[in-house]
CSV table of C-alpha atoms and ligand atoms in Angstrom, one decimal:
chain,number,residue,atom,x,y,z
F,228,MET,CA,9.4,18.1,-39.1
F,229,SER,CA,9.4,18.0,-35.4
F,230,GLU,CA,8.0,15.1,-33.3
F,231,ALA,CA,5.6,15.8,-30.5
F,232,PRO,CA,7.1,15.3,-27.1
F,233,ALA,CA,6.4,12.0,-25.5
F,234,GLU,CA,4.2,13.5,-22.8
F,235,ALA,CA,1.9,15.0,-25.4
F,236,ARG,CA,0.9,11.5,-26.6
F,237,VAL,CA,-1.7,9.8,-24.5
F,238,ILE,CA,-2.0,6.1,-24.4
F,239,PRO,CA,-5.7,5.2,-24.2
F,240,PRO,CA,-6.9,3.0,-21.3
F,241,LEU,CA,-8.4,-0.4,-21.9
F,242,ARG,CA,-10.1,-0.7,-18.5
F,243,ARG,CA,-12.4,1.4,-16.4
F,244,ALA,CA,-10.0,2.8,-13.7
F,245,VAL,CA,-9.4,6.0,-11.8
F,246,LEU,CA,-6.3,7.3,-10.0
F,247,ILE,CA,-6.9,9.5,-7.0
F,248,GLY,CA,-4.5,12.3,-5.9
F,249,ALA,CA,-4.4,15.8,-4.6
F,250,ALA,CA,-2.1,18.8,-5.1
F,251,ARG,CA,-1.0,18.8,-1.4
F,252,TYR,CA,1.1,15.7,-1.9
F,253,ARG,CA,3.6,18.0,-3.6
F,254,ARG,CA,4.3,19.8,-0.4
F,255,HIS,CA,7.1,18.7,1.9
F,256,SER,CA,5.8,16.4,4.6
F,257,TYR,CA,7.2,14.6,7.6
F,258,GLY,CA,10.3,16.8,7.7
F,259,SER,CA,13.6,16.1,5.9
F,260,ASN,CA,14.9,13.7,8.6
F,261,HIS,CA,12.2,11.1,8.1
F,262,PRO,CA,12.0,8.1,5.8
F,263,LEU,CA,8.8,9.4,4.3
F,264,GLY,CA,10.3,12.9,3.7
F,265,ILE,CA,10.6,11.9,0.0
F,266,PRO,CA,8.5,12.6,-3.1
F,267,ARG,CA,6.1,9.7,-3.6
F,268,VAL,CA,2.6,10.3,-5.0
F,269,SER,CA,3.7,13.4,-6.8
F,270,LEU,CA,6.7,11.7,-8.4
F,271,THR,CA,4.5,8.7,-9.4
F,272,LEU,CA,1.9,11.0,-11.0
F,273,ASP,CA,4.6,12.9,-12.9
F,274,LEU,CA,6.1,9.7,-14.2
F,275,ILE,CA,2.7,8.4,-15.3
F,276,HIS,CA,2.2,11.7,-17.1
F,277,ALA,CA,5.6,11.4,-18.7
F,278,TYR,CA,4.3,8.1,-20.1
F,279,GLY,CA,1.2,9.8,-21.3
F,280,ALA,CA,-0.8,7.2,-19.4
F,281,LEU,CA,-3.4,9.3,-17.6
F,282,THR,CA,-6.4,11.1,-19.1
F,283,ALA,CA,-8.2,13.9,-17.3
F,284,GLN,CA,-11.3,11.6,-17.0
F,285,GLU,CA,-9.2,9.0,-15.1
F,286,PHE,CA,-8.0,11.4,-12.4
F,287,ARG,CA,-9.9,12.3,-9.3
F,288,VAL,CA,-9.0,14.8,-6.6
F,289,SER,CA,-9.7,13.9,-3.0
F,290,ARG,CA,-10.6,16.4,-0.2
F,291,PRO,CA,-9.8,16.1,3.4
F,292,ALA,CA,-12.1,13.5,5.1
F,293,THR,CA,-14.6,15.0,7.5
F,294,SER,CA,-14.5,14.3,11.2
F,295,ALA,CA,-17.6,12.1,10.8
F,296,GLU,CA,-15.9,10.0,8.2
F,297,LEU,CA,-12.7,9.7,10.2
F,298,GLU,CA,-14.7,8.7,13.3
F,299,TRP,CA,-16.1,5.6,11.5
F,300,PHE,CA,-12.9,4.1,13.0
F,301,HIS,CA,-10.9,6.8,15.0
F,302,THR,CA,-11.9,8.2,18.3
F,303,ARG,CA,-13.3,11.7,18.5
F,304,GLU,CA,-10.6,12.7,21.0
F,305,TYR,CA,-7.8,11.6,18.6
F,306,ILE,CA,-9.2,13.4,15.6
F,307,ALA,CA,-9.8,16.5,17.7
F,308,ALA,CA,-6.3,16.4,19.0
F,309,LEU,CA,-4.8,16.1,15.5
F,310,ARG,CA,-6.9,19.0,14.3
F,311,GLN,CA,-6.0,21.2,17.3
F,312,CYS,CA,-2.2,20.4,17.0
F,313,GLU,CA,-2.3,21.3,13.3
F,314,ALA,CA,-4.0,24.6,14.1
F,315,GLU,CA,-1.6,25.4,16.9
F,316,GLY,CA,1.5,24.4,14.9
F,317,ARG,CA,2.8,22.2,17.7
F,318,VAL,CA,1.9,19.1,19.7
F,319,ALA,CA,1.2,19.6,23.3
F,320,HIS,CA,2.8,17.2,25.7
F,321,ARG,CA,-0.5,15.5,26.8
F,322,TYR,CA,-1.3,14.6,23.1
F,323,ARG,CA,2.2,13.4,22.5
F,324,GLN,CA,1.8,11.0,25.5
F,325,ARG,CA,-1.7,9.9,24.7
F,326,HIS,CA,-1.8,9.7,20.9
F,327,ASN,CA,1.9,8.9,20.0
F,328,ILE,CA,2.2,12.0,17.8
F,329,GLY,CA,4.8,14.8,17.7
F,330,ASN,CA,7.7,12.4,18.1
F,331,PHE,CA,10.4,11.1,15.7
F,332,GLU,CA,8.2,8.2,14.5
F,333,ASN,CA,5.1,10.3,13.9
F,334,PRO,CA,6.4,13.9,13.7
F,335,TYR,CA,4.5,17.1,13.6
F,336,PHE,CA,4.7,18.9,10.2
F,337,PRO,CA,2.5,21.6,8.6
F,338,GLY,CA,-0.5,19.6,7.4
F,339,PHE,CA,0.2,16.6,9.5
F,340,PHE,CA,-3.6,16.2,10.0
F,341,THR,CA,-4.9,17.6,6.7
F,342,THR,CA,-2.6,15.6,4.5
F,343,PRO,CA,-3.4,12.1,5.9
F,344,ALA,CA,-7.1,13.2,6.2
F,345,THR,CA,-6.9,13.9,2.4
F,346,ALA,CA,-5.4,10.5,1.8
F,347,ALA,CA,-8.1,9.0,3.9
F,348,HIS,CA,-10.8,10.5,1.8
F,349,GLY,CA,-8.9,9.4,-1.3
F,350,SER,CA,-9.3,5.8,-0.1
F,351,ILE,CA,-12.9,6.2,0.8
F,352,LEU,CA,-13.5,7.8,-2.6
F,353,GLY,CA,-11.7,4.8,-4.1
F,354,ALA,CA,-14.2,2.5,-2.3
F,355,GLU,CA,-17.0,4.5,-3.8
F,356,MET,CA,-15.5,4.3,-7.3
F,357,LEU,CA,-15.3,0.5,-6.8
F,358,LEU,CA,-19.0,0.5,-5.8
F,359,GLN,CA,-19.7,2.4,-9.0
F,360,GLY,CA,-18.0,-0.2,-11.2
F,361,VAL,CA,-14.6,1.4,-11.6
F,362,ILE,CA,-11.2,0.1,-10.4
F,363,ALA,CA,-9.5,2.6,-8.1
F,364,PHE,CA,-5.9,3.4,-7.2
F,365,SER,CA,-5.3,5.7,-4.2
F,366,PRO,CA,-1.4,5.8,-3.9
F,367,ALA,CA,-1.5,8.2,-1.0
F,368,GLY,CA,-3.4,5.6,1.1
F,369,GLY,CA,-2.3,2.3,2.6
F,370,MET,CA,-1.4,3.7,6.1
F,371,HIS,CA,-2.1,0.4,7.7
F,372,HIS,CA,-0.5,0.8,11.1
F,373,ALA,CA,-2.6,3.6,12.6
F,374,HIS,CA,-4.7,2.7,15.6
F,375,ALA,CA,-8.2,4.1,16.5
F,376,ASP,CA,-6.7,6.4,19.2
F,377,ALA,CA,-3.1,6.8,18.2
F,378,ALA,CA,-0.6,7.2,15.4
F,379,ARG,CA,1.7,4.2,14.7
F,380,GLY,CA,4.6,3.5,12.4
F,381,PHE,CA,4.4,6.7,10.4
F,382,CYS,CA,0.6,6.3,10.0
F,383,TYR,CA,-1.8,8.9,11.5
F,384,ILE,CA,-5.1,7.8,10.0
F,385,ASN,CA,-5.9,4.3,9.0
F,386,ASP,CA,-7.4,4.9,5.5
F,387,PRO,CA,-7.5,1.2,4.6
F,388,VAL,CA,-9.9,0.6,7.5
F,389,LEU,CA,-12.1,3.5,6.4
F,390,ALA,CA,-12.2,2.2,2.8
F,391,VAL,CA,-13.1,-1.3,3.9
F,392,LEU,CA,-15.8,0.1,6.2
F,393,ARG,CA,-17.2,2.0,3.3
F,394,LEU,CA,-17.5,-1.2,1.4
F,395,ARG,CA,-19.0,-3.0,4.4
F,396,ARG,CA,-21.7,-0.4,4.6
F,397,GLU,CA,-23.0,-1.7,1.3
F,398,GLY,CA,-22.8,-5.2,2.6
F,399,LEU,CA,-19.9,-6.4,0.6
F,400,ARG,CA,-17.7,-9.1,1.9
F,401,VAL,CA,-14.1,-7.9,1.6
F,402,LEU,CA,-10.7,-9.5,1.3
F,403,TYR,CA,-7.9,-7.1,2.4
F,404,VAL,CA,-4.5,-8.1,1.0
F,405,ASP,CA,-1.4,-6.5,2.4
F,406,ILE,CA,1.9,-7.0,0.5
F,407,ASP,CA,3.7,-4.2,2.3
F,408,ALA,CA,7.0,-5.4,3.9
F,409,HIS,CA,5.4,-4.8,7.3
F,410,HIS,CA,2.6,-6.6,9.0
F,411,GLY,CA,-0.8,-4.9,8.4
F,412,ASP,CA,-1.5,-4.8,12.1
F,413,GLY,CA,-3.9,-1.8,12.3
F,414,VAL,CA,-6.2,-3.2,9.7
F,415,GLU,CA,-6.1,-6.7,11.1
F,416,GLY,CA,-6.9,-5.4,14.5
F,417,ALA,CA,-9.9,-3.4,13.3
F,418,PHE,CA,-11.6,-6.4,11.7
F,419,VAL,CA,-10.9,-9.3,14.0
F,420,GLY,CA,-14.5,-9.2,15.1
F,421,ASP,CA,-16.1,-8.9,11.6
F,422,ARG,CA,-16.8,-12.1,9.7
F,423,GLY,CA,-17.4,-10.1,6.5
F,424,VAL,CA,-13.7,-9.1,6.3
F,425,THR,CA,-10.7,-11.4,5.9
F,426,THR,CA,-7.2,-9.9,6.1
F,427,LEU,CA,-4.1,-11.5,4.5
F,428,SER,CA,-0.7,-10.1,5.2
F,429,LEU,CA,2.7,-11.4,4.0
F,430,HIS,CA,5.5,-9.5,5.8
F,431,MET,CA,8.9,-9.4,7.5
F,432,ASP,CA,8.7,-11.5,10.6
F,433,THR,CA,8.1,-9.2,13.6
F,434,ALA,CA,10.9,-11.1,15.4
F,435,TYR,CA,13.2,-8.8,13.4
F,436,ALA,CA,11.0,-6.0,12.0
F,437,TYR,CA,8.4,-3.4,12.9
F,438,PRO,CA,5.9,-3.6,14.6
F,439,PHE,CA,8.0,-6.2,16.6
F,440,THR,CA,4.9,-8.1,17.8
F,441,GLY,CA,2.0,-10.0,16.2
F,442,GLY,CA,1.7,-11.1,12.6
F,443,ALA,CA,2.7,-14.7,13.5
F,444,ILE,CA,1.2,-17.8,11.8
F,445,GLU,CA,-0.8,-18.6,14.9
F,446,ASP,CA,-2.3,-15.0,15.0
F,447,THR,CA,-5.6,-15.9,13.3
F,448,GLY,CA,-8.0,-13.8,15.4
F,449,PRO,CA,-10.8,-15.4,17.3
F,450,LEU,CA,-12.9,-15.9,14.2
F,451,GLY,CA,-10.0,-17.1,12.1
F,452,ASN,CA,-10.3,-14.3,9.6
F,453,ALA,CA,-6.7,-13.1,9.9
F,454,VAL,CA,-4.1,-14.8,7.8
F,455,ASN,CA,-0.5,-14.0,8.4
F,456,LEU,CA,2.7,-15.2,6.8
F,457,PRO,CA,5.8,-13.9,8.5
F,458,LEU,CA,8.8,-14.3,6.2
F,459,PRO,CA,12.6,-14.5,6.9
F,460,GLN,CA,15.0,-11.8,5.7
F,461,GLY,CA,16.2,-11.9,2.1
F,462,VAL,CA,13.1,-13.3,0.4
F,463,HIS,CA,13.5,-13.2,-3.3
F,464,ASP,CA,11.2,-13.5,-6.3
F,465,ASP,CA,10.8,-17.3,-6.4
F,466,GLU,CA,10.2,-17.5,-2.7
F,467,TYR,CA,7.6,-14.7,-2.7
F,468,ARG,CA,5.9,-16.4,-5.7
F,469,TYR,CA,6.0,-19.7,-4.0
F,470,ALA,CA,4.2,-18.3,-1.0
F,471,PHE,CA,1.8,-16.0,-2.8
F,472,GLU,CA,0.7,-18.5,-5.4
F,473,ARG,CA,-0.4,-20.9,-2.7
F,474,LEU,CA,-1.9,-18.5,-0.2
F,475,TRP,CA,-3.8,-16.1,-2.5
F,476,PRO,CA,-6.2,-18.5,-4.2
F,477,ALA,CA,-6.9,-20.4,-1.0
F,478,VAL,CA,-7.6,-17.2,1.0
F,479,LEU,CA,-9.7,-15.6,-1.8
F,480,GLU,CA,-11.9,-18.7,-1.9
F,481,GLY,CA,-12.2,-19.2,1.8
F,482,SER,CA,-13.0,-15.5,2.3
F,483,ARG,CA,-15.9,-15.7,-0.2
F,484,ALA,CA,-15.0,-12.0,-0.8
F,485,GLU,CA,-17.0,-9.9,-3.2
F,486,ALA,CA,-14.4,-7.1,-3.3
F,487,VAL,CA,-10.7,-6.9,-2.8
F,488,VAL,CA,-8.6,-4.1,-1.2
F,489,LEU,CA,-4.9,-4.4,-2.0
F,490,GLN,CA,-2.3,-2.5,0.0
F,491,ALA,CA,0.6,-2.2,-2.3
F,492,GLY,CA,3.5,-0.9,-0.2
F,493,THR,CA,6.7,-1.0,-2.2
F,494,ASP,CA,9.1,-1.7,0.7
F,495,ILE,CA,9.4,-5.3,-0.3
F,496,LEU,CA,11.4,-4.2,-3.4
F,497,ALA,CA,15.1,-5.0,-3.3
F,498,PRO,CA,16.6,-1.5,-3.2
F,499,ASP,CA,14.3,-0.3,-0.4
F,500,PRO,CA,16.3,1.2,2.4
F,501,LEU,CA,14.0,-0.1,5.2
F,502,GLY,CA,12.7,-3.4,3.7
F,503,LYS,CA,14.8,-6.6,4.0
F,504,PHE,CA,13.4,-8.5,1.0
F,505,ARG,CA,14.9,-8.8,-2.5
F,506,ILE,CA,11.8,-8.7,-4.7
F,507,SER,CA,12.1,-7.3,-8.2
F,508,THR,CA,9.6,-4.8,-9.7
F,509,GLN,CA,8.6,-7.4,-12.2
F,510,ALA,CA,7.6,-9.9,-9.5
F,511,PHE,CA,5.7,-7.2,-7.6
F,512,LEU,CA,3.7,-6.4,-10.7
F,513,GLU,CA,3.0,-10.1,-11.3
F,514,VAL,CA,1.3,-10.2,-7.8
F,515,VAL,CA,-0.8,-7.1,-8.7
F,516,ALA,CA,-1.7,-8.7,-12.1
F,517,ARG,CA,-2.7,-11.9,-10.3
F,518,VAL,CA,-4.9,-10.0,-7.9
F,519,LEU,CA,-6.5,-8.1,-10.7
F,520,ALA,CA,-7.1,-11.2,-12.7
F,521,ASP,CA,-8.8,-13.1,-9.8
F,522,THR,CA,-10.8,-10.4,-8.1
F,523,PRO,CA,-14.6,-10.9,-8.4
F,524,THR,CA,-16.0,-8.7,-11.0
F,525,HIS,CA,-19.0,-6.5,-11.8
F,526,ALA,CA,-21.4,-7.7,-14.5
F,527,ASP,CA,-19.3,-6.0,-17.2
F,528,GLY,CA,-16.1,-7.8,-16.1
F,529,THR,CA,-14.5,-5.0,-14.2
F,530,PRO,CA,-12.8,-6.3,-11.1
F,531,ARG,CA,-14.2,-4.9,-7.8
F,532,LEU,CA,-10.7,-3.8,-6.8
F,533,LEU,CA,-9.3,-0.9,-4.8
F,534,VAL,CA,-5.5,-0.6,-4.7
F,535,LEU,CA,-3.9,1.6,-2.0
F,536,GLY,CA,-0.3,2.7,-1.6
F,537,GLY,CA,1.6,2.0,1.5
F,538,GLY,CA,5.2,1.9,2.6
F,539,GLY,CA,8.1,2.4,0.2
F,540,TYR,CA,11.2,4.5,1.1
F,541,HIS,CA,13.1,4.6,-2.2
F,542,PRO,CA,11.4,7.3,-4.3
F,543,LEU,CA,12.7,6.2,-7.7
F,544,VAL,CA,11.9,2.5,-7.1
F,545,LEU,CA,8.5,3.4,-5.7
F,546,ALA,CA,7.5,5.7,-8.6
F,547,ARG,CA,8.6,3.2,-11.2
F,548,CYS,CA,6.6,0.5,-9.5
F,549,TRP,CA,3.4,2.4,-8.9
F,550,ALA,CA,3.5,3.7,-12.5
F,551,GLY,CA,3.6,0.1,-13.5
F,552,VAL,CA,0.7,-0.7,-11.1
F,553,TRP,CA,-1.4,2.0,-12.8
F,554,GLY,CA,-0.4,0.6,-16.2
F,555,LEU,CA,-1.9,-2.8,-15.1
F,556,LEU,CA,-5.0,-1.4,-13.5
F,557,SER,CA,-5.9,0.8,-16.5
F,558,GLY,CA,-5.0,-1.9,-19.0
F,559,ARG,CA,-2.0,0.0,-20.6
F,560,ASN,CA,1.1,-1.8,-21.7
F,561,LEU,CA,3.7,0.8,-20.7
F,562,PRO,CA,7.1,0.5,-22.5
F,563,GLU,CA,9.9,-0.8,-20.3
F,564,THR,CA,12.1,2.1,-21.4
F,565,ILE,CA,11.3,5.2,-19.4
F,566,PRO,CA,10.5,8.1,-21.7
F,567,ALA,CA,13.1,11.0,-21.8
F,568,ALA,CA,10.8,13.3,-19.8
F,569,GLY,CA,10.4,10.6,-17.1
F,570,GLU,CA,14.1,10.0,-16.9
F,571,ALA,CA,14.7,13.7,-16.5
F,572,LEU,CA,12.3,14.0,-13.6
F,573,LEU,CA,13.7,10.9,-11.8
F,574,ARG,CA,17.2,12.3,-12.2
F,575,ALA,CA,16.0,15.6,-10.6
F,576,VAL,CA,15.1,13.8,-7.4
F,577,ASP,CA,17.4,14.5,-4.5
F,578,TRP,CA,18.4,10.9,-3.8
F,579,ASP,CA,21.8,9.2,-3.7
F,580,LEU,CA,21.6,6.6,-1.0
F,581,ASP,CA,22.4,3.7,-3.3
F,582,GLU,CA,24.2,5.5,-6.1
F,583,ASP,CA,27.2,3.2,-5.9
F,584,GLU,CA,25.1,0.1,-6.3
F,585,ASP,CA,25.0,-1.8,-9.6
F,586,HIS,CA,21.2,-1.4,-10.0
F,587,PHE,CA,21.3,2.4,-9.6
F,588,GLU,CA,21.8,3.6,-13.2
F,589,ALA,CA,19.0,1.5,-14.6
F,590,LEU,CA,16.5,3.0,-12.2
F,591,PHE,CA,16.4,6.1,-14.5
F,592,THR,CA,16.1,4.4,-17.8
F,593,ARG,CA,14.0,1.2,-17.3
F,594,ARG,CA,10.8,0.8,-15.3
F,595,ILE,CA,11.4,-2.9,-14.5
F,596,ASP,CA,14.5,-4.6,-13.3
F,597,PRO,CA,16.0,-8.1,-13.8
F,598,LEU,CA,14.2,-10.9,-11.9
F,599,ARG,CA,15.8,-12.1,-8.7
F,600,PRO,CA,15.4,-15.8,-8.7
F,601,GLY,CA,16.7,-18.4,-6.3
F,602,ALA,CA,16.0,-21.7,-4.5
F,603,VAL,CA,13.0,-21.7,-2.1
F,604,ARG,CA,14.5,-22.2,1.4
F,605,PRO,CA,13.2,-25.2,3.4
F,606,GLU,CA,12.4,-22.8,6.2
F,607,LEU,CA,10.0,-20.9,4.0
F,608,ARG,CA,8.3,-24.1,2.7
F,609,GLU,CA,7.8,-25.1,6.3
F,610,ARG,CA,6.1,-21.9,7.2
F,611,VAL,CA,3.7,-22.1,4.3
F,612,GLY,CA,3.1,-25.8,5.2
F,613,GLN,CA,2.5,-24.9,8.8
F,614,LEU,CA,0.0,-22.2,7.9
F,615,PHE,CA,-2.0,-24.5,5.7
F,616,ALA,CA,-2.0,-27.2,8.3
F,617,THR,CA,-3.1,-25.1,11.2
F,618,HIS,CA,-5.1,-22.1,10.0
F,619,PRO,CA,-8.9,-22.7,10.2
F,620,LEU,CA,-9.6,-20.8,7.0
F,621,LEU,CA,-7.0,-22.8,5.0
F,622,ARG,CA,-7.6,-26.1,6.7
F,623,ASN,CA,-11.4,-26.1,6.5
F,624,GLY,CA,-12.0,-23.5,3.9
F,625,ARG,CA,-14.1,-21.4,6.3
F,626,LEU,CA,-14.0,-19.3,9.4
F,627,ARG,CA,-14.3,-20.6,12.9
K,204,ZN,ZN1,6.0,-1.1,5.3
C-alpha cells in the first residue's frame, strides 16, 4: 500500500486568511549580482505547498497596480519614468540622476517596473481583504524605503504606504509596525502629517546601518506619531523580546489603531547576510503571534491585520520563516520537521554563503532553530527607558 505524498495532503485552515502572490515572482529579478537576486516569494510558496498548507481558496493573484493607484503616493513623473525605462529596456541618464534608478542599488532588470507594481497591487489587495474581514499576507510587499519620487534601498514602489492609504480611505486608524532590520523610513516619512497613522520601527541603528540617517529615538515627527527604537549590533532573542514586549502594547494603545499593518522583513534573523542581529526564527514568530493576538478584530474575532514581506537576503531562512508566518496567520500548526518535498526544494536552491556554519544543515530539515538567549545589555535597557521617558505617545499616551 503506498502512502500519498506529503504535498497531496492539505492541512485545513482555522482562520480566515489569504496569501497573495503572482507567477512573475518566479522570474529572475534584480540581476545575479544583487542581494535580492534570490528566490523569495516563489520559494516561500513552494515550501508552504510542500507542507500542504495552502488551499486554492486561500490564494489570490495580484495584477500590476495602475498608474492611478501608484499615484496615491508616487509622483506622476516617477511612475512614467519607470514605465518608459521598462519599455525601452534601459534607464536614461536623466532618470538615473533624478529618480535614483538604473544604478547598483536599484538596478534595471526586465520587469523592474511591472514586478514592484504587481507587489504594490498585492499589498493594496491585502488591505481590501482586511476590509472584507480576512487576514492577508502579501510577502512580495514591504518595500518600505521607496520615496514618492525616487527608488531607495532596493525599493522602487512603496507598497506599504499604498496599503495604509487604502485603509485610510475607509477612515480606519492604522498602526504600521516594521520589524525589518532597517528603519522603515519611507513609510514614516509618508505619514508624519497624518494623525490617523502611527508608525513603529525597531531597527539597526542608522549610525552603523542603512539608511544611515533618521530612525533615532528623538525622531518622533511633528505630531509624535513616529516611534523609533534604534538597536545596537548583535541583538538576540531576549533583548528583542525585552524591547518588543514593552513597546508594542504601549504603542498599540496610544495609537488607538483599528487595523495593523506589519512589515515582516526577515533580515533580523541571525544567518541573514546583511542584518546584524541574532534573532531566531522562533522569536520572530513569537512577535508575529503577539501582533496577531493583540490586533483589533472584526465582529467575528478575525484580526484586522495585513502582513507584508520586506527585507531578507538568505533565501532558506526567509522561506522557512515566512512559511511559519503563514502557518500562524491561517491558524495551522505546521510540523517543525520540514516535509521531504520541502527539504528537496530548499536543497535545490543555489546558495552556499554560510555552508560551513553550524546552523546550515538544519536549515533544510527543521523550520525553526534553537532560541538565541542572553542577558539584556544595559545600553539596550537605557534606550527603551529613554524612549518611554521622552516620546509624547509613550509618556502621555497620546499624540502631540
Ligand atoms: Zn531590511
